[in-house]
mmCIF file of N, CA and C and ligand atoms in Angstrom:
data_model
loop_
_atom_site.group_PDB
_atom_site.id
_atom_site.type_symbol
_atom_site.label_atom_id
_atom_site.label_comp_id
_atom_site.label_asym_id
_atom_site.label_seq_id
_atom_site.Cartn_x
_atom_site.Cartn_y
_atom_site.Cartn_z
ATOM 1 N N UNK A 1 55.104 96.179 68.669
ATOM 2 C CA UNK A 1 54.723 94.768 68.571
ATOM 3 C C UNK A 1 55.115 94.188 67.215
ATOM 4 N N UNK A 2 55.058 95.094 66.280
ATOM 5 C CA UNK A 2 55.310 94.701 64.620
ATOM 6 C C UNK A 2 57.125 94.020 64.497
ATOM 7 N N UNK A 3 57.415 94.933 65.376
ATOM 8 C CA UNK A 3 59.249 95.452 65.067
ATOM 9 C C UNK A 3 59.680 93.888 65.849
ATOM 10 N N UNK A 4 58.929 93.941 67.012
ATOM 11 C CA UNK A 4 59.658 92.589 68.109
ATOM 12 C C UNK A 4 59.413 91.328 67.069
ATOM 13 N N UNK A 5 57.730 91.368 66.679
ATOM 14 C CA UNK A 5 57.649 89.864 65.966
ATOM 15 C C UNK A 5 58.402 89.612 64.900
ATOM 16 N N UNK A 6 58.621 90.451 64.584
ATOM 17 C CA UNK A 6 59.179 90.226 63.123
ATOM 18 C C UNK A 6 61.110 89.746 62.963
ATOM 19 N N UNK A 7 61.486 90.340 64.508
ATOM 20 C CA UNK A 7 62.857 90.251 64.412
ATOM 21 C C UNK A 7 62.955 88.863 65.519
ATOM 22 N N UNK A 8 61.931 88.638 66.257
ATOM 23 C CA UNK A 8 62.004 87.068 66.827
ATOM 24 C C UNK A 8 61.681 86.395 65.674
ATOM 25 N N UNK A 9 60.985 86.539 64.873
ATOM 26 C CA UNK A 9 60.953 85.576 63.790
ATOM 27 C C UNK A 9 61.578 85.488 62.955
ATOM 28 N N UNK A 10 62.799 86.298 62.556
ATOM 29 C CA UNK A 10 63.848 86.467 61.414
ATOM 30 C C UNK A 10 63.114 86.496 60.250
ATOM 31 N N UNK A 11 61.881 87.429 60.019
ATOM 32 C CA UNK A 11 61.172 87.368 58.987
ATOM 33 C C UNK A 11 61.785 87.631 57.625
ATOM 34 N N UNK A 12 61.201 87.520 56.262
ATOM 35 C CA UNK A 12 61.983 88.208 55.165
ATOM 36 C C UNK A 12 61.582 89.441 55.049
ATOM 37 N N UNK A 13 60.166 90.042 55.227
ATOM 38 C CA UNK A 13 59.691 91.523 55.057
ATOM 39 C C UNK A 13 58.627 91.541 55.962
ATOM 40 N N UNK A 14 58.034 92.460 56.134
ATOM 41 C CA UNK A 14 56.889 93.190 56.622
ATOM 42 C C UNK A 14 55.906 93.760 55.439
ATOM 43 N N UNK A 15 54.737 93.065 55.937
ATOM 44 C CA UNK A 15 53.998 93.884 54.957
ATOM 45 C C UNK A 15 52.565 94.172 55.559
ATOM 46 N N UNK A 16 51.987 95.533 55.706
ATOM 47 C CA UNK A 16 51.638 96.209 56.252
ATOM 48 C C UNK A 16 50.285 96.605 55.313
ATOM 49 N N UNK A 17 48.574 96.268 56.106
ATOM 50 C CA UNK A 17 47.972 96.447 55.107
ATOM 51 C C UNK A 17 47.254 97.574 55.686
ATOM 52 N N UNK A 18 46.990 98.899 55.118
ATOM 53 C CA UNK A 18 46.567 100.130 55.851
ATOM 54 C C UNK A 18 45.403 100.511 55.215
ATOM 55 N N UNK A 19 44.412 100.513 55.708
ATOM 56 C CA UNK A 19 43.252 101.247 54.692
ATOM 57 C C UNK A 19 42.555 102.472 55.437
ATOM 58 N N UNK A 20 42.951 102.694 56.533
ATOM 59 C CA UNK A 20 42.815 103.969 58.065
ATOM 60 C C UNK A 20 43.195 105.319 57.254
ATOM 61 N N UNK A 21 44.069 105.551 56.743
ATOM 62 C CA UNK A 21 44.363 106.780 56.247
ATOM 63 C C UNK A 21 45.539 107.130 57.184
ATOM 64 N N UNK A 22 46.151 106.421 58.263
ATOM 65 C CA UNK A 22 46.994 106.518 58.868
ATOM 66 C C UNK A 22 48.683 106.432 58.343
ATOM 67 N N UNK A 23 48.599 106.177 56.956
ATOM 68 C CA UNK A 23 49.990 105.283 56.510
ATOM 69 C C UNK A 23 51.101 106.255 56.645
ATOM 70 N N UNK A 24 50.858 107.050 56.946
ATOM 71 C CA UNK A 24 51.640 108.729 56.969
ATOM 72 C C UNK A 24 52.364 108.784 58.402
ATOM 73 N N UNK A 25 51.735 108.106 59.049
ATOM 74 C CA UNK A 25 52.317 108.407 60.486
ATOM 75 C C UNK A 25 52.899 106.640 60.792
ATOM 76 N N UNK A 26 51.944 105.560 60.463
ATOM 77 C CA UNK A 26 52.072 104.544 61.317
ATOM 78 C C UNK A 26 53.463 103.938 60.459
ATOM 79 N N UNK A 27 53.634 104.031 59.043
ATOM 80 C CA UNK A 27 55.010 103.600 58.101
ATOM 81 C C UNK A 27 55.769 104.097 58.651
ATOM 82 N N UNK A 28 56.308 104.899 58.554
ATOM 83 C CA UNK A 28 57.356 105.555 59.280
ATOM 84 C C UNK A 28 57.903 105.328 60.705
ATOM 85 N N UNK A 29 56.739 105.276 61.309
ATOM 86 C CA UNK A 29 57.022 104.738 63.055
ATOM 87 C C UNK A 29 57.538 103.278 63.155
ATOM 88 N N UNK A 30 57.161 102.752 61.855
ATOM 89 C CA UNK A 30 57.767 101.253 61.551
ATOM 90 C C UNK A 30 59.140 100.886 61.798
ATOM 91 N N UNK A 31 59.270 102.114 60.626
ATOM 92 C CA UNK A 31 60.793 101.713 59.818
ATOM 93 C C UNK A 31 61.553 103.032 60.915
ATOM 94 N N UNK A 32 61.424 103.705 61.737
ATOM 95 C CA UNK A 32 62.147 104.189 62.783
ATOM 96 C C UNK A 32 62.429 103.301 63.851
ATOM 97 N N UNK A 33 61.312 102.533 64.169
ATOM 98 C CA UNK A 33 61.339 101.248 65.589
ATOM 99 C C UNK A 33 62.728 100.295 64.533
ATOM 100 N N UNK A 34 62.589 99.879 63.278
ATOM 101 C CA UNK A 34 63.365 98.849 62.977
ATOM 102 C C UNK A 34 64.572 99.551 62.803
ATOM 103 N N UNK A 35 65.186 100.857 62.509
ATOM 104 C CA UNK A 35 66.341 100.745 62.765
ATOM 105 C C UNK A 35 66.819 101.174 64.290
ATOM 106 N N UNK A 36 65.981 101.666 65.079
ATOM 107 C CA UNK A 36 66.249 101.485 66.754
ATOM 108 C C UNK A 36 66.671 100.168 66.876
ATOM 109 N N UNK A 37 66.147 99.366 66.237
ATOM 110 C CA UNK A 37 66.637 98.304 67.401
ATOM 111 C C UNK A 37 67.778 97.166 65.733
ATOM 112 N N UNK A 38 68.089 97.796 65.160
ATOM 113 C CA UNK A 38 68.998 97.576 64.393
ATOM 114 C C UNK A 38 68.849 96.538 63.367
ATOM 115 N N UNK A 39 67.419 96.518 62.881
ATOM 116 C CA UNK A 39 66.955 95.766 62.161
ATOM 117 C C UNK A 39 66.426 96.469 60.616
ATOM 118 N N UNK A 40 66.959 97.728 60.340
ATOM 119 C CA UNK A 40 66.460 98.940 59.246
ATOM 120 C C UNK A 40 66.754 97.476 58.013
ATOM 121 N N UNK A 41 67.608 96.332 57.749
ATOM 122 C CA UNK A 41 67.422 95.885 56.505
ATOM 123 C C UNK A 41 66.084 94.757 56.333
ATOM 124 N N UNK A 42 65.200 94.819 57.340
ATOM 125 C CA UNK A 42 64.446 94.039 56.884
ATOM 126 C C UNK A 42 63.266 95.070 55.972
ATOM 127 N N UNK A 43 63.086 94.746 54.857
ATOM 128 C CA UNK A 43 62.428 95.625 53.841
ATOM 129 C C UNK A 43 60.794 95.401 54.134
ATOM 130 N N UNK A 44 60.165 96.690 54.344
ATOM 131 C CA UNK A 44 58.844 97.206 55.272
ATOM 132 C C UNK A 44 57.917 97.430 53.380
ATOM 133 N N UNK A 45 57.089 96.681 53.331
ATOM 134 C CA UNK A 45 56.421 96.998 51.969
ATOM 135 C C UNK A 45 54.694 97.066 52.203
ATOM 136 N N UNK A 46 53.509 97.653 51.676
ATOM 137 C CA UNK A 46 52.509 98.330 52.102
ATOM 138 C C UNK A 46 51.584 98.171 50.951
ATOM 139 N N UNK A 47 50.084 98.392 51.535
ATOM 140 C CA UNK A 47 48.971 97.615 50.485
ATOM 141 C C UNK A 47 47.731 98.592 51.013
ATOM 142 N N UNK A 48 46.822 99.187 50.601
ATOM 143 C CA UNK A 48 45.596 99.551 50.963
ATOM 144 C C UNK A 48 44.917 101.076 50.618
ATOM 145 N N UNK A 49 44.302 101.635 51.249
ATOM 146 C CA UNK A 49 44.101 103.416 50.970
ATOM 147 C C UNK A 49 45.112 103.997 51.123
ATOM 148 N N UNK A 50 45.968 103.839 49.863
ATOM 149 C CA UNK A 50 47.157 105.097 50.432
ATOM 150 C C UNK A 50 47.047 105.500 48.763
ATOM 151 N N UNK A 51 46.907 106.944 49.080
ATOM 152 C CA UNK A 51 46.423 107.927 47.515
ATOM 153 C C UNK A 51 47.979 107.936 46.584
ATOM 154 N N UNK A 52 48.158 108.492 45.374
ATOM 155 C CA UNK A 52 49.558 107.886 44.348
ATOM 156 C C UNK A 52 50.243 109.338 45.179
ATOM 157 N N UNK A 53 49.613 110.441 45.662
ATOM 158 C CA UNK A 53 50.361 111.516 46.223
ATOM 159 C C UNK A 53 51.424 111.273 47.280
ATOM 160 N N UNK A 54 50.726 110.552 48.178
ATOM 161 C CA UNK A 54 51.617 110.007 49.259
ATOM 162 C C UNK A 54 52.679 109.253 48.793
ATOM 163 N N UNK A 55 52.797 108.751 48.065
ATOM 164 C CA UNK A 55 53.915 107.636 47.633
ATOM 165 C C UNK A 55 55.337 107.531 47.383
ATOM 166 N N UNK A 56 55.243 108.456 46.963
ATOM 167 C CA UNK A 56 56.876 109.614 47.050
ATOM 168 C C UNK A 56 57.301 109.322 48.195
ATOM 169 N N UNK A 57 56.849 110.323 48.926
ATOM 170 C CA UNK A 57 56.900 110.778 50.475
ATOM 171 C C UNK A 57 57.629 108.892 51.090
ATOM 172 N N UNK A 58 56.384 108.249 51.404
ATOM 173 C CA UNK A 58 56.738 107.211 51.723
ATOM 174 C C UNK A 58 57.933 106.369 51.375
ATOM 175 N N UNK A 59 58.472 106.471 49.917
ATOM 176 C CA UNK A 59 59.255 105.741 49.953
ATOM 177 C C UNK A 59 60.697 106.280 49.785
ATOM 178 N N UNK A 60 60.573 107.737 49.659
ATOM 179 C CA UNK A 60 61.885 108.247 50.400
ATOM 180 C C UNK A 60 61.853 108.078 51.955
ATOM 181 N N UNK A 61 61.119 107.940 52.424
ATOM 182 C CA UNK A 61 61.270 107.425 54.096
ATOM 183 C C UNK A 61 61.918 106.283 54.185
ATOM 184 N N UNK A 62 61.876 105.047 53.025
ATOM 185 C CA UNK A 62 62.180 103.498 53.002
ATOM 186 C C UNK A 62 61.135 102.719 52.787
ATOM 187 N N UNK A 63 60.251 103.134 52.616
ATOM 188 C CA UNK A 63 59.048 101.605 52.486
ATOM 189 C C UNK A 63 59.570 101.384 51.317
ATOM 190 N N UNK A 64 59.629 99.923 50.850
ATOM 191 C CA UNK A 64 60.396 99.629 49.463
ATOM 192 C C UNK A 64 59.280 99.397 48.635
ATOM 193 N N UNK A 65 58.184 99.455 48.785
ATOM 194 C CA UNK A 65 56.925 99.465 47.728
ATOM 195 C C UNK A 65 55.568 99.832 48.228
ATOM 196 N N UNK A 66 54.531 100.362 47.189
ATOM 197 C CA UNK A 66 53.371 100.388 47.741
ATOM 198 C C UNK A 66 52.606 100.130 46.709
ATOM 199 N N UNK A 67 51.414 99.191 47.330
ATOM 200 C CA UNK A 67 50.494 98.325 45.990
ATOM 201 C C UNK A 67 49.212 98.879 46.623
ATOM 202 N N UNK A 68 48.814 99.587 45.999
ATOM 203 C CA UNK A 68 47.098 100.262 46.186
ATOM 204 C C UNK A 68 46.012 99.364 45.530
ATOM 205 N N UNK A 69 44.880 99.857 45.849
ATOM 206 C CA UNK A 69 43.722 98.613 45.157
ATOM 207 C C UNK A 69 43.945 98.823 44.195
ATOM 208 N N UNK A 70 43.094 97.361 43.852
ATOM 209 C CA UNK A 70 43.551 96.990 42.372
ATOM 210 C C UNK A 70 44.325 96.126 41.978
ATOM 211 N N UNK A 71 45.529 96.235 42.622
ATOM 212 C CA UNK A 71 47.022 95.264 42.428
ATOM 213 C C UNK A 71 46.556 94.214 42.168
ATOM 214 N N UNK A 72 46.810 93.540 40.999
ATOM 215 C CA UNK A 72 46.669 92.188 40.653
ATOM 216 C C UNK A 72 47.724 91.327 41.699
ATOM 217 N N UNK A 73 47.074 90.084 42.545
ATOM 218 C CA UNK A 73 47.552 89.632 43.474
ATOM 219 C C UNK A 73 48.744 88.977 42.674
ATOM 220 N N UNK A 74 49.349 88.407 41.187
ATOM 221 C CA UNK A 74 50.161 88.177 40.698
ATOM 222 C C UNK A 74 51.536 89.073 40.852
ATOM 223 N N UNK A 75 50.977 90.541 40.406
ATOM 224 C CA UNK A 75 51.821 91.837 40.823
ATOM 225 C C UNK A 75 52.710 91.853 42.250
ATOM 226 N N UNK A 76 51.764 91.478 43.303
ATOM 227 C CA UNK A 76 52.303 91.340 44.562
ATOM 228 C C UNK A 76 53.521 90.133 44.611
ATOM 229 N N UNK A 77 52.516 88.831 44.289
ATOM 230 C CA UNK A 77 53.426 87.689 44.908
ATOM 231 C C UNK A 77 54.759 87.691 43.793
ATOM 232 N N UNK A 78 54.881 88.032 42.534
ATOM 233 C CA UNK A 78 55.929 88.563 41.961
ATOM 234 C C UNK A 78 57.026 89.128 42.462
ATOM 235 N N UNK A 79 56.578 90.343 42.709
ATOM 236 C CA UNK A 79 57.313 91.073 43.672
ATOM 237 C C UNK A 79 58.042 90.798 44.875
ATOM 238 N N UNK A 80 56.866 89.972 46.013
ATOM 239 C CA UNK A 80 57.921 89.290 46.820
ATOM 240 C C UNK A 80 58.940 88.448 46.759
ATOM 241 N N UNK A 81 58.393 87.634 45.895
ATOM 242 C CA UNK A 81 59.462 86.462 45.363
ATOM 243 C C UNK A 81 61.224 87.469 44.806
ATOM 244 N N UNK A 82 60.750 88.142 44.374
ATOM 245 C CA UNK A 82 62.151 88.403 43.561
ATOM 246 C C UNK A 82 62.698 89.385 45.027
ATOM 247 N N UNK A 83 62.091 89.934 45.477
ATOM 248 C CA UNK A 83 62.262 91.142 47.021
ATOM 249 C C UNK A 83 63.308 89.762 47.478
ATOM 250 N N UNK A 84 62.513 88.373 47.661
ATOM 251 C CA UNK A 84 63.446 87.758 49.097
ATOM 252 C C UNK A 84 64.580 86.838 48.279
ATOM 253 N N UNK A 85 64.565 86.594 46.912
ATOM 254 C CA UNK A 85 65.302 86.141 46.192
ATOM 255 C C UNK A 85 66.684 87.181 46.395
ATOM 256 N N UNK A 86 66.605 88.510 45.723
ATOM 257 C CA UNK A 86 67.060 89.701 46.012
ATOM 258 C C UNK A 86 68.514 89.442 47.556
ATOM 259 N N UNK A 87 67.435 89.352 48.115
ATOM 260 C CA UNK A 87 67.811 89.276 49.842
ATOM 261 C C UNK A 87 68.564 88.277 49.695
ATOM 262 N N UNK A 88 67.894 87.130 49.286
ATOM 263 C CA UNK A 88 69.409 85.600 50.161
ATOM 264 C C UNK A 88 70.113 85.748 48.971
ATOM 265 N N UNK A 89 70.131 86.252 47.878
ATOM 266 C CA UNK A 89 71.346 86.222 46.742
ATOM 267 C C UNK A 89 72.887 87.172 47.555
ATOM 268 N N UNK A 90 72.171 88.256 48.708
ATOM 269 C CA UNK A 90 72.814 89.086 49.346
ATOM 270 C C UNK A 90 73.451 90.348 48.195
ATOM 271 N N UNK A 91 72.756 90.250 47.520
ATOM 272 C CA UNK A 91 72.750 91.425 46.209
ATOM 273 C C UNK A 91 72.970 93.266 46.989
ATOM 274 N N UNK A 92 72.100 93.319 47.602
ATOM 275 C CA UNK A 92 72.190 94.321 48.488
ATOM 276 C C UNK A 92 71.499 95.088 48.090
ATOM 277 N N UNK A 93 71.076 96.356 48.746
ATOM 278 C CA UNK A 93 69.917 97.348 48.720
ATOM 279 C C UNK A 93 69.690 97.924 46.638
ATOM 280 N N UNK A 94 70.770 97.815 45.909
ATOM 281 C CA UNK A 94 71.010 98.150 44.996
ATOM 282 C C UNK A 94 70.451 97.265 43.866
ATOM 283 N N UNK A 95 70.086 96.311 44.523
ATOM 284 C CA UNK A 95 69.545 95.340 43.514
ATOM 285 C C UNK A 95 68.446 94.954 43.481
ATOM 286 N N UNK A 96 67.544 95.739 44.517
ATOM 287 C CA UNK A 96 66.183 95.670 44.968
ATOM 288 C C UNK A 96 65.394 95.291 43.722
ATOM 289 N N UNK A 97 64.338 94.782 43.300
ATOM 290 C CA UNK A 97 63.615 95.011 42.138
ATOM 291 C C UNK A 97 62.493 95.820 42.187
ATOM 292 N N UNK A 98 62.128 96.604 41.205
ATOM 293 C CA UNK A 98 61.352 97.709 40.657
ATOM 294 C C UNK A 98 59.923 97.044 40.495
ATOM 295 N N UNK A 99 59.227 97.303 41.649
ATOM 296 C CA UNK A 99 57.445 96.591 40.939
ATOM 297 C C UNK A 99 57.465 96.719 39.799
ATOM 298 N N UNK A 100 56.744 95.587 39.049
ATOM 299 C CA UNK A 100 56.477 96.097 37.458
ATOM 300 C C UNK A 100 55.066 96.200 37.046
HETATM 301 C C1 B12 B 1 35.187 95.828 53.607
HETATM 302 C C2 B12 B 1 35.409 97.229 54.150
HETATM 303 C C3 B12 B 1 35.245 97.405 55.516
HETATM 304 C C4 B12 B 1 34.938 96.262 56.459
HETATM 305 C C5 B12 B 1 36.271 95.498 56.794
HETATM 306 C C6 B12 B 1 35.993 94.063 57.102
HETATM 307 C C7 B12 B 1 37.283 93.272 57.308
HETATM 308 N N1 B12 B 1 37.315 92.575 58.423
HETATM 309 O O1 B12 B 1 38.207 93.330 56.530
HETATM 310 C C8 B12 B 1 34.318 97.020 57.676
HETATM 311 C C9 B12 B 1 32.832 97.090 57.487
HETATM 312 C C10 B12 B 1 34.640 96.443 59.046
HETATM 313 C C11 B12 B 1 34.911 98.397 57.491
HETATM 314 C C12 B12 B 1 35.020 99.326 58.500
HETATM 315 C C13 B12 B 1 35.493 100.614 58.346
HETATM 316 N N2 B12 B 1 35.801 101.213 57.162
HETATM 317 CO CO1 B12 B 1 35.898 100.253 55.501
HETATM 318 N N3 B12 B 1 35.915 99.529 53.758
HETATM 319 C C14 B12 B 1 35.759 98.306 53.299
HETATM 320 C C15 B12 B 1 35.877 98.331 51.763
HETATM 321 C C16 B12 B 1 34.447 98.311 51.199
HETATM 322 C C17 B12 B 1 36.636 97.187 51.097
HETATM 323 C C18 B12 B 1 38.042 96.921 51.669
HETATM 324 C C19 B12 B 1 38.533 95.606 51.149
HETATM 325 O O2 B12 B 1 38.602 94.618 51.866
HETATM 326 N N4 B12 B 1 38.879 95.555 49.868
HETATM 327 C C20 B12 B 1 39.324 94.331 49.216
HETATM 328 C C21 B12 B 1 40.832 94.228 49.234
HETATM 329 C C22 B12 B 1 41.295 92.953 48.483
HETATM 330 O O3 B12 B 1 41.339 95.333 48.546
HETATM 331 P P1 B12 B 1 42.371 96.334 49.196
HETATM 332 O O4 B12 B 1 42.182 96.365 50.655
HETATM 333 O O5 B12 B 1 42.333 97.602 48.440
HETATM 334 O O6 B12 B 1 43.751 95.588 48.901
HETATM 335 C C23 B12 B 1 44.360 95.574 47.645
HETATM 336 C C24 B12 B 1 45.563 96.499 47.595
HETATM 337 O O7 B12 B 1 45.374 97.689 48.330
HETATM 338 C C25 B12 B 1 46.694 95.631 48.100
HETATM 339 N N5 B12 B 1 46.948 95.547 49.524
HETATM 340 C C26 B12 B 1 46.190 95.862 50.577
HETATM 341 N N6 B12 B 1 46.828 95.609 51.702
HETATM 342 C C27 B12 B 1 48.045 95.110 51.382
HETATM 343 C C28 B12 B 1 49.104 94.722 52.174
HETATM 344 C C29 B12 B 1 50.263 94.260 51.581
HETATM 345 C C30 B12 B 1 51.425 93.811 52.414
HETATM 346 C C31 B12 B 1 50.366 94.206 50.175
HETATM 347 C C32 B12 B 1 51.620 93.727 49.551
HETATM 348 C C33 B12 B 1 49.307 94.617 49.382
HETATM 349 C C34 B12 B 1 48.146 95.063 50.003
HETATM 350 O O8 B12 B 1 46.366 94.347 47.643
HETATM 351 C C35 B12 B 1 44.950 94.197 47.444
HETATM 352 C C36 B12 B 1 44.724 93.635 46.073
HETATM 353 O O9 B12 B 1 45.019 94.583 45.084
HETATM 354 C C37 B12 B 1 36.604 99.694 51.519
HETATM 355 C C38 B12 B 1 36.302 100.377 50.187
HETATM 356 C C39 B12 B 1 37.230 99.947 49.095
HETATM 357 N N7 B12 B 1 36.732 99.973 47.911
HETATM 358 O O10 B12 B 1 38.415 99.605 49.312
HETATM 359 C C40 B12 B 1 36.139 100.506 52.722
HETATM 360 C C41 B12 B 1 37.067 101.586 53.285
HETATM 361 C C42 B12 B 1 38.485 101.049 53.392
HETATM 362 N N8 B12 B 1 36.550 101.779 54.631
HETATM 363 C C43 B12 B 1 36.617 103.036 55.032
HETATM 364 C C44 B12 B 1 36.247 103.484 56.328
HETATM 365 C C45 B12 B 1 36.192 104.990 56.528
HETATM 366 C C46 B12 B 1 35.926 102.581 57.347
HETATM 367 C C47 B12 B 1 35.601 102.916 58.817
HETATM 368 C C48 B12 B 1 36.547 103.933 59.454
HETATM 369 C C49 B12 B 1 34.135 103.336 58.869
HETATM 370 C C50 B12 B 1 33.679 103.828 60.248
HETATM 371 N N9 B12 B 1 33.457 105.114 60.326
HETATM 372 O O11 B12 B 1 33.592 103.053 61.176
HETATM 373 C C51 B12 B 1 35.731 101.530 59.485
HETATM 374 C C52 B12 B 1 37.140 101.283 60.039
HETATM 375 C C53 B12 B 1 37.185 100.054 60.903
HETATM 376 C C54 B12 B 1 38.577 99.802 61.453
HETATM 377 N N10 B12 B 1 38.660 99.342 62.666
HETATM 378 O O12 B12 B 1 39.591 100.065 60.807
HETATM 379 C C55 B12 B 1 37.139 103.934 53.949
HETATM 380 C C56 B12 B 1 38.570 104.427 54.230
HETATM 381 C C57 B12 B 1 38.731 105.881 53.819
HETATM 382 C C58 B12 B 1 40.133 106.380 53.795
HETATM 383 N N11 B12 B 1 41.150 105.715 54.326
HETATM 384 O O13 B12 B 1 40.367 107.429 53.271
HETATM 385 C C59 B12 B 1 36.990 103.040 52.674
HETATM 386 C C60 B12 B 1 38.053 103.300 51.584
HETATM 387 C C61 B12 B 1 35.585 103.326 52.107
HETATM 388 C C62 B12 B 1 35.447 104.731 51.539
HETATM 389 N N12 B12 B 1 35.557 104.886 50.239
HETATM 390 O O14 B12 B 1 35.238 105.660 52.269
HETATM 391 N N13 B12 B 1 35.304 98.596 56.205
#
């Protein structure tokens, strides 16, 4: 349901708020559905109970960020801004920006 809305809507990202303890299984099933159906560049980014251990893991899978509690909501909307700036400049995966 995530993968369809998001590609009928030509969204800029996905962002995914998990506090289940699930982020291990349900991220991944994300960003596998989006490149099934040939949508792997829309950038999948994540917010909630996910411990600093997991984080690795996750984003060698592709999630392009993860903001745990705490995140100053500045931190976030920062981030997106330059994520979809990033995107329509057509810079490419290489120019992603680094949460700061
Ligand atoms: C409020 C709350 C609830 C409420 C939720 C109400 C609602 N409609 O939202 C209720 C009472 C329903 C609830 C239920 C449950 N809860 Co609860 N809940 C909380 C609590 C106290 C606060 C969560 C919250 O809203 N925080 C405020 C927001 C602003 O902070 P945040 O979510 O961390 O988000 C920040 C970042 O993570 C980030 N972020 C988060 N999401 C996203 C997404 C994106 C895209 C981005 C960019 C950033 C981002 O930005 C925010 C700002 O920094 C937490 C404890 C805690 N301290 O977090 C437990 C907690 C999440 N709950 C927990 C549990 C276990 C449950 C239940 C399973 C309990 C039960 N046995 O029924 C159920 C699950 C219900 C369900 N269907 O999922 C556990 C989870 C444990 C775990 N994962 O390891 C926690 C951590 C409590 C604990 N310490 O045990 N809960």
């Amino acid at each position: 349901m995530i993968v369809k809305a998001a590609i009928e809507e030509a969204v800029d990202l996905i962002g995914i708020s998990i506090l289940s303890g699930s982020h291990m299984t349900l991220l991944p099933d994300i960003l596998a559905a989006l490149r099934l159906h040939q949508a792997g560049d829309i950038p999948l980014i994540a917010g909630g109970i996910i411990p600093a251990e997991d984080i690795p893991a996750l984003k060698q899978t592709g999630v392009r960020e993860i903001f745990p509690p705490d995140t100053p909501t500045a931190e976030i909307v920062g981030y997106v801004r330059r994520l979809i700036e990033t995107r329509e400049s057509g810079s490419g995966d290489k120019a992603l920006p680094e949460k700061v």
